[in-house]
PDB file of C-alpha atoms in Angstrom:
ATOM      1  CA  MET A  25     -11.173   6.370 -27.033  1.00 89.00           C
ATOM      2  CA  LEU A  26      -9.048   3.215 -26.979  1.00 88.00           C
ATOM      3  CA  ALA A  27      -6.095   5.118 -28.428  1.00 92.00           C
ATOM      4  CA  TRP A  28      -6.544   7.732 -25.710  1.00 94.00           C
ATOM      5  CA  ALA A  29      -6.535   4.993 -23.039  1.00 93.00           C
ATOM      6  CA  ARG A  30      -3.330   3.513 -24.479  1.00 93.00           C
ATOM      7  CA  ASN A  31      -1.571   6.894 -24.687  1.00 94.00           C
ATOM      8  CA  SER A  32      -2.756   7.907 -21.238  1.00 95.00           C
ATOM      9  CA  ALA A  33      -1.510   4.625 -19.753  1.00 95.00           C
ATOM     10  CA  LEU A  34       1.893   5.014 -21.411  1.00 94.00           C
ATOM     11  CA  TYR A  35       2.183   8.593 -20.171  1.00 95.00           C
ATOM     12  CA  ARG A  36       1.269   7.707 -16.594  1.00 95.00           C
ATOM     13  CA  LEU A  37       3.579   4.692 -16.476  1.00 94.00           C
ATOM     14  CA  SER A  38       6.460   6.716 -17.886  1.00 93.00           C
ATOM     15  CA  ARG A  39       6.150   9.118 -14.968  1.00 94.00           C
ATOM     16  CA  ARG A  40       5.973   6.582 -12.110  1.00 92.00           C
ATOM     17  CA  MET A  41       5.330   2.957 -11.220  1.00 93.00           C
ATOM     18  CA  MET A  42       1.711   2.107 -10.563  1.00 94.00           C
ATOM     19  CA  THR A  43      -0.325  -0.910  -9.594  1.00 95.00           C
ATOM     20  CA  GLU A  44      -3.014  -2.225 -11.920  1.00 94.00           C
ATOM     21  CA  GLN A  45      -5.703  -0.863  -9.634  1.00 95.00           C
ATOM     22  CA  GLU A  46      -4.107   2.603  -9.503  1.00 95.00           C
ATOM     23  CA  LEU A  47      -3.842   2.779 -13.293  1.00 96.00           C
ATOM     24  CA  ALA A  48      -7.406   1.567 -13.832  1.00 96.00           C
ATOM     25  CA  SER A  49      -8.763   4.089 -11.313  1.00 96.00           C
ATOM     26  CA  ALA A  50      -6.804   6.945 -12.881  1.00 96.00           C
ATOM     27  CA  ILE A  51      -7.995   6.049 -16.389  1.00 96.00           C
ATOM     28  CA  ARG A  52     -11.628   5.777 -15.286  1.00 96.00           C
ATOM     29  CA  ARG A  53     -11.447   9.079 -13.409  1.00 95.00           C
ATOM     30  CA  LYS A  54      -9.900  10.957 -16.345  1.00 95.00           C
ATOM     31  CA  ALA A  55     -12.220   9.331 -18.896  1.00 95.00           C
ATOM     32  CA  LYS A  56     -15.246  10.575 -16.940  1.00 94.00           C
ATOM     33  CA  GLN A  57     -13.833  14.111 -17.175  1.00 93.00           C
ATOM     34  CA  LYS A  58     -12.783  13.874 -20.818  1.00 92.00           C
ATOM     35  CA  PHE A  59     -15.738  12.023 -22.370  1.00 92.00           C
ATOM     36  CA  GLU A  60     -19.162  13.329 -21.351  1.00 89.00           C
ATOM     37  CA  GLY A  61     -21.854  10.723 -20.922  1.00 90.00           C
ATOM     38  CA  ILE A  62     -19.485   7.766 -20.986  1.00 93.00           C
ATOM     39  CA  SER A  63     -21.093   4.558 -19.742  1.00 93.00           C
ATOM     40  CA  GLY A  64     -19.849   2.169 -17.087  1.00 93.00           C
ATOM     41  CA  PRO A  65     -18.999  -0.613 -19.558  1.00 94.00           C
ATOM     42  CA  GLN A  66     -17.054   1.873 -21.681  1.00 94.00           C
ATOM     43  CA  LEU A  67     -15.091   2.993 -18.615  1.00 94.00           C
ATOM     44  CA  GLN A  68     -14.278  -0.638 -17.816  1.00 95.00           C
ATOM     45  CA  ALA A  69     -13.179  -1.254 -21.420  1.00 95.00           C
ATOM     46  CA  LEU A  70     -10.855   1.769 -21.324  1.00 95.00           C
ATOM     47  CA  ALA A  71      -9.363   0.663 -18.002  1.00 95.00           C
ATOM     48  CA  ALA A  72      -8.858  -2.878 -19.330  1.00 96.00           C
ATOM     49  CA  ARG A  73      -7.201  -1.508 -22.477  1.00 95.00           C
ATOM     50  CA  ALA A  74      -4.869   0.645 -20.377  1.00 96.00           C
ATOM     51  CA  ILE A  75      -3.895  -2.327 -18.185  1.00 95.00           C
ATOM     52  CA  ASP A  76      -3.267  -4.537 -21.229  1.00 95.00           C
ATOM     53  CA  CYS A  77      -1.098  -1.857 -22.788  1.00 94.00           C
ATOM     54  CA  GLY A  78       0.852  -1.397 -19.571  1.00 94.00           C
ATOM     55  CA  ARG A  79       1.502  -5.128 -19.340  1.00 93.00           C
ATOM     56  CA  GLN A  80       2.560  -5.372 -22.992  1.00 93.00           C
ATOM     57  CA  VAL A  81       5.214  -2.684 -22.685  1.00 92.00           C
ATOM     58  CA  GLY A  82       6.417  -4.091 -19.355  1.00 89.00           C
ATOM     59  CA  GLY A  83       5.559  -0.980 -17.381  1.00 89.00           C
ATOM     60  CA  LEU A  84       2.850  -2.563 -15.269  1.00 92.00           C
ATOM     61  CA  ASP A  85       3.964  -5.359 -12.975  1.00 92.00           C
ATOM     62  CA  ASP A  86       2.515  -5.607  -9.469  1.00 93.00           C
ATOM     63  CA  GLN A  87       5.271  -8.008  -8.368  1.00 94.00           C
ATOM     64  CA  ALA A  88       8.080  -5.649  -9.406  1.00 93.00           C
ATOM     65  CA  TYR A  89       6.170  -2.707  -7.924  1.00 95.00           C
ATOM     66  CA  SER A  90       5.769  -4.554  -4.611  1.00 96.00           C
ATOM     67  CA  ALA A  91       9.422  -5.612  -4.473  1.00 95.00           C
ATOM     68  CA  SER A  92      10.511  -2.037  -5.100  1.00 95.00           C
ATOM     69  CA  LYS A  93       8.195  -0.641  -2.428  1.00 96.00           C
ATOM     70  CA  VAL A  94       9.350  -3.264   0.091  1.00 96.00           C
ATOM     71  CA  ARG A  95      13.034  -2.401  -0.466  1.00 95.00           C
ATOM     72  CA  ALA A  96      12.336   1.316  -0.171  1.00 96.00           C
ATOM     73  CA  GLY A  97      10.149   0.809   2.897  1.00 96.00           C
ATOM     74  CA  ILE A  98      12.753  -1.253   4.747  1.00 95.00           C
ATOM     75  CA  ARG A  99      15.462   1.298   3.959  1.00 94.00           C
ATOM     76  CA  GLY A 100      13.094   4.042   5.103  1.00 94.00           C
ATOM     77  CA  GLY A 101      12.318   2.388   8.426  1.00 95.00           C
ATOM     78  CA  LYS A 102       8.854   0.984   7.750  1.00 97.00           C
ATOM     79  CA  SER A 103       7.755  -2.291   9.309  1.00 97.00           C
ATOM     80  CA  ARG A 104       6.566  -5.268   7.307  1.00 96.00           C
ATOM     81  CA  ARG A 105       3.050  -4.636   8.616  1.00 96.00           C
ATOM     82  CA  GLN A 106       3.080  -1.011   7.510  1.00 96.00           C
ATOM     83  CA  ILE A 107       4.423  -1.883   4.055  1.00 97.00           C
ATOM     84  CA  ALA A 108       1.833  -4.653   3.628  1.00 97.00           C
ATOM     85  CA  ASP A 109      -1.008  -2.292   4.555  1.00 97.00           C
ATOM     86  CA  THR A 110       0.198   0.289   2.046  1.00 96.00           C
ATOM     87  CA  LEU A 111       0.492  -2.258  -0.752  1.00 97.00           C
ATOM     88  CA  ARG A 112      -2.963  -3.700  -0.039  1.00 96.00           C
ATOM     89  CA  ARG A 113      -4.497  -0.215  -0.108  1.00 96.00           C
ATOM     90  CA  LYS A 114      -2.945   0.259  -3.546  1.00 95.00           C
ATOM     91  CA  GLY A 115      -4.668  -2.882  -4.792  1.00 94.00           C
ATOM     92  CA  VAL A 116      -1.866  -5.428  -4.703  1.00 95.00           C
ATOM     93  CA  SER A 117      -3.111  -8.967  -4.038  1.00 95.00           C
ATOM     94  CA  ASN A 118      -2.375 -10.664  -0.708  1.00 96.00           C
ATOM     95  CA  ASP A 119      -0.306 -13.365  -2.421  1.00 96.00           C
ATOM     96  CA  THR A 120       1.882 -10.786  -4.158  1.00 96.00           C
ATOM     97  CA  VAL A 121       2.315  -8.841  -0.919  1.00 97.00           C
ATOM     98  CA  SER A 122       3.277 -11.994   0.991  1.00 96.00           C
ATOM     99  CA  GLU A 123       5.779 -12.981  -1.680  1.00 96.00           C
ATOM    100  CA  ALA A 124       7.359  -9.520  -1.729  1.00 96.00           C
ATOM    101  CA  LEU A 125       7.729  -9.490   2.060  1.00 96.00           C
ATOM    102  CA  LEU A 126       9.407 -12.906   2.354  1.00 94.00           C
ATOM    103  CA  ASP A 127      12.917 -11.539   2.872  1.00 90.00           C
ATOM    104  CA  ALA A 128      11.956  -8.241   4.525  1.00 93.00           C
ATOM    105  CA  ASP A 129      13.813  -7.657   7.788  1.00 92.00           C
ATOM    106  CA  ASP A 130      11.958  -5.787  10.538  1.00 94.00           C
ATOM    107  CA  LEU A 131      15.125  -5.470  12.629  1.00 95.00           C
ATOM    108  CA  ARG A 132      16.879  -3.672   9.763  1.00 95.00           C
ATOM    109  CA  ALA A 133      13.858  -1.414   9.225  1.00 96.00           C
ATOM    110  CA  ALA A 134      13.557  -0.613  12.941  1.00 96.00           C
ATOM    111  CA  THR A 135      17.274   0.192  13.091  1.00 96.00           C
ATOM    112  CA  ALA A 136      16.927   2.537  10.108  1.00 95.00           C
ATOM    113  CA  TYR A 137      13.979   4.248  11.783  1.00 96.00           C
ATOM    114  CA  ALA A 138      15.875   4.533  15.070  1.00 95.00           C
ATOM    115  CA  ARG A 139      18.828   6.110  13.277  1.00 95.00           C
ATOM    116  CA  LYS A 140      16.544   8.567  11.516  1.00 95.00           C
ATOM    117  CA  ARG A 141      14.827   9.575  14.763  1.00 94.00           C
ATOM    118  CA  GLY A 142      17.823   9.352  17.110  1.00 93.00           C
ATOM    119  CA  PHE A 143      16.355   6.487  19.129  1.00 93.00           C
ATOM    120  CA  GLY A 144      17.984   3.615  20.968  1.00 91.00           C
ATOM    121  CA  PRO A 145      21.622   3.202  19.978  1.00 93.00           C
ATOM    122  CA  PHE A 146      21.556   6.516  18.099  1.00 94.00           C
ATOM    123  CA  ARG A 147      20.261   8.708  20.927  1.00 90.00           C
ATOM    124  CA  THR A 148      22.458  11.582  22.018  1.00 87.00           C
ATOM    125  CA  ALA A 149      20.774  12.325  25.363  1.00 81.00           C
ATOM    126  CA  SER A 150      20.452   9.956  28.273  1.00 82.00           C
ATOM    127  CA  ALA A 151      17.488   7.601  28.265  1.00 79.00           C
ATOM    128  CA  ASP A 152      15.219   8.705  31.069  1.00 87.00           C
ATOM    129  CA  GLU A 153      11.863   6.980  31.544  1.00 91.00           C
ATOM    130  CA  LYS A 154       9.901   9.572  29.603  1.00 91.00           C
ATOM    131  CA  ARG A 155      12.229   9.483  26.591  1.00 91.00           C
ATOM    132  CA  LEU A 156      12.318   5.688  26.593  1.00 91.00           C
ATOM    133  CA  ALA A 157       8.503   5.548  26.702  1.00 92.00           C
ATOM    134  CA  ARG A 158       8.302   7.924  23.716  1.00 92.00           C
ATOM    135  CA  GLU A 159      10.755   5.783  21.744  1.00 93.00           C
ATOM    136  CA  LEU A 160       8.867   2.575  22.564  1.00 93.00           C
ATOM    137  CA  ALA A 161       5.540   4.139  21.599  1.00 95.00           C
ATOM    138  CA  SER A 162       6.883   5.552  18.338  1.00 95.00           C
ATOM    139  CA  LEU A 163       8.377   2.230  17.265  1.00 95.00           C
ATOM    140  CA  ALA A 164       5.203   0.362  18.242  1.00 95.00           C
ATOM    141  CA  ARG A 165       3.005   2.794  16.284  1.00 95.00           C
ATOM    142  CA  ARG A 166       5.246   2.150  13.309  1.00 94.00           C
ATOM    143  CA  GLY A 167       4.156  -1.502  13.457  1.00 94.00           C
ATOM    144  CA  PHE A 168       7.190  -3.181  14.991  1.00 96.00           C
ATOM    145  CA  SER A 169       6.750  -6.099  17.393  1.00 95.00           C
ATOM    146  CA  LEU A 170       7.444  -5.698  21.102  1.00 94.00           C
ATOM    147  CA  ASP A 171      10.551  -7.902  20.805  1.00 95.00           C
ATOM    148  CA  ILE A 172      12.004  -5.702  18.051  1.00 95.00           C
ATOM    149  CA  VAL A 173      11.111  -2.527  19.960  1.00 94.00           C
ATOM    150  CA  ARG A 174      12.824  -3.739  23.125  1.00 93.00           C
ATOM    151  CA  ARG A 175      15.865  -4.908  21.183  1.00 94.00           C
ATOM    152  CA  ILE A 176      16.266  -1.553  19.422  1.00 94.00           C
ATOM    153  CA  THR A 177      15.886   0.534  22.566  1.00 90.00           C
ATOM    154  CA  SER A 178      18.489  -1.537  24.423  1.00 89.00           C
ATOM    155  CA  MET A 179      20.900  -2.080  21.511  1.00 92.00           C
ATOM    156  CA  GLU A 180      24.460  -0.755  21.510  1.00 93.00           C
ATOM    157  CA  ARG A 181      25.567   1.478  18.659  1.00 93.00           C
ATOM    158  CA  GLU A 182      28.119  -1.063  17.349  1.00 93.00           C
ATOM    159  CA  GLU A 183      25.449  -3.738  17.075  1.00 93.00           C
ATOM    160  CA  ALA A 184      23.151  -1.304  15.262  1.00 93.00           C
ATOM    161  CA  GLU A 185      25.924  -0.427  12.811  1.00 91.00           C
ATOM    162  CA  GLU A 186      26.447  -4.150  12.157  1.00 91.00           C
ATOM    163  CA  VAL A 187      22.731  -4.654  11.490  1.00 90.00           C
ATOM    164  CA  MET A 188      22.820  -1.780   8.996  1.00 88.00           C
ATOM    165  CA  ALA A 189      26.020  -3.021   7.326  1.00 87.00           C
ATOM    166  CA  ASP A 190      24.995  -6.695   7.091  1.00 78.00           C
ATOM    167  CA  SER A 191      21.735  -5.996   5.348  1.00 64.00           C
ATOM    168  CA  HIS A 192      21.266  -6.414   1.610  1.00 63.00           C
ATOM    169  CA  TRP A 193      18.584  -3.761   1.535  1.00 58.00           C
TER     170      TRP A 193
END
């Protein structure tokens, strides 16, 4: 069973990055299906073995996982709040999440989202009240602060291009 846990962990980590909690949950779930009548302590031992194996080969690192997800989230237009919620749901500790978000830039993320959706400086139609309200609501639902939302909706295209160009994300 321990060899199965090791091989299963290596297979899963070769396919995609995972948090420790995600790997442990996947191993426990599959072990229940594969080994009939497996006990709770045995499931925990298999999950622990899988996590140890993942750490040893360098494929399981919550800090690297968080940093990668933060970079991708900012480029994809997700707010710091939204990224933090996602990471916490995946079992990343609050300290690791806070550390990963230190340099995250909500203005850059909001600008990327506005470009993707054609909001603010990237809108092609005139900004009537209804359209402006939809843009504000969409950005707010995405987790951006009111200051960032107002700045994006009133920003000129040149300024938005500068924000996108100056970012290291």
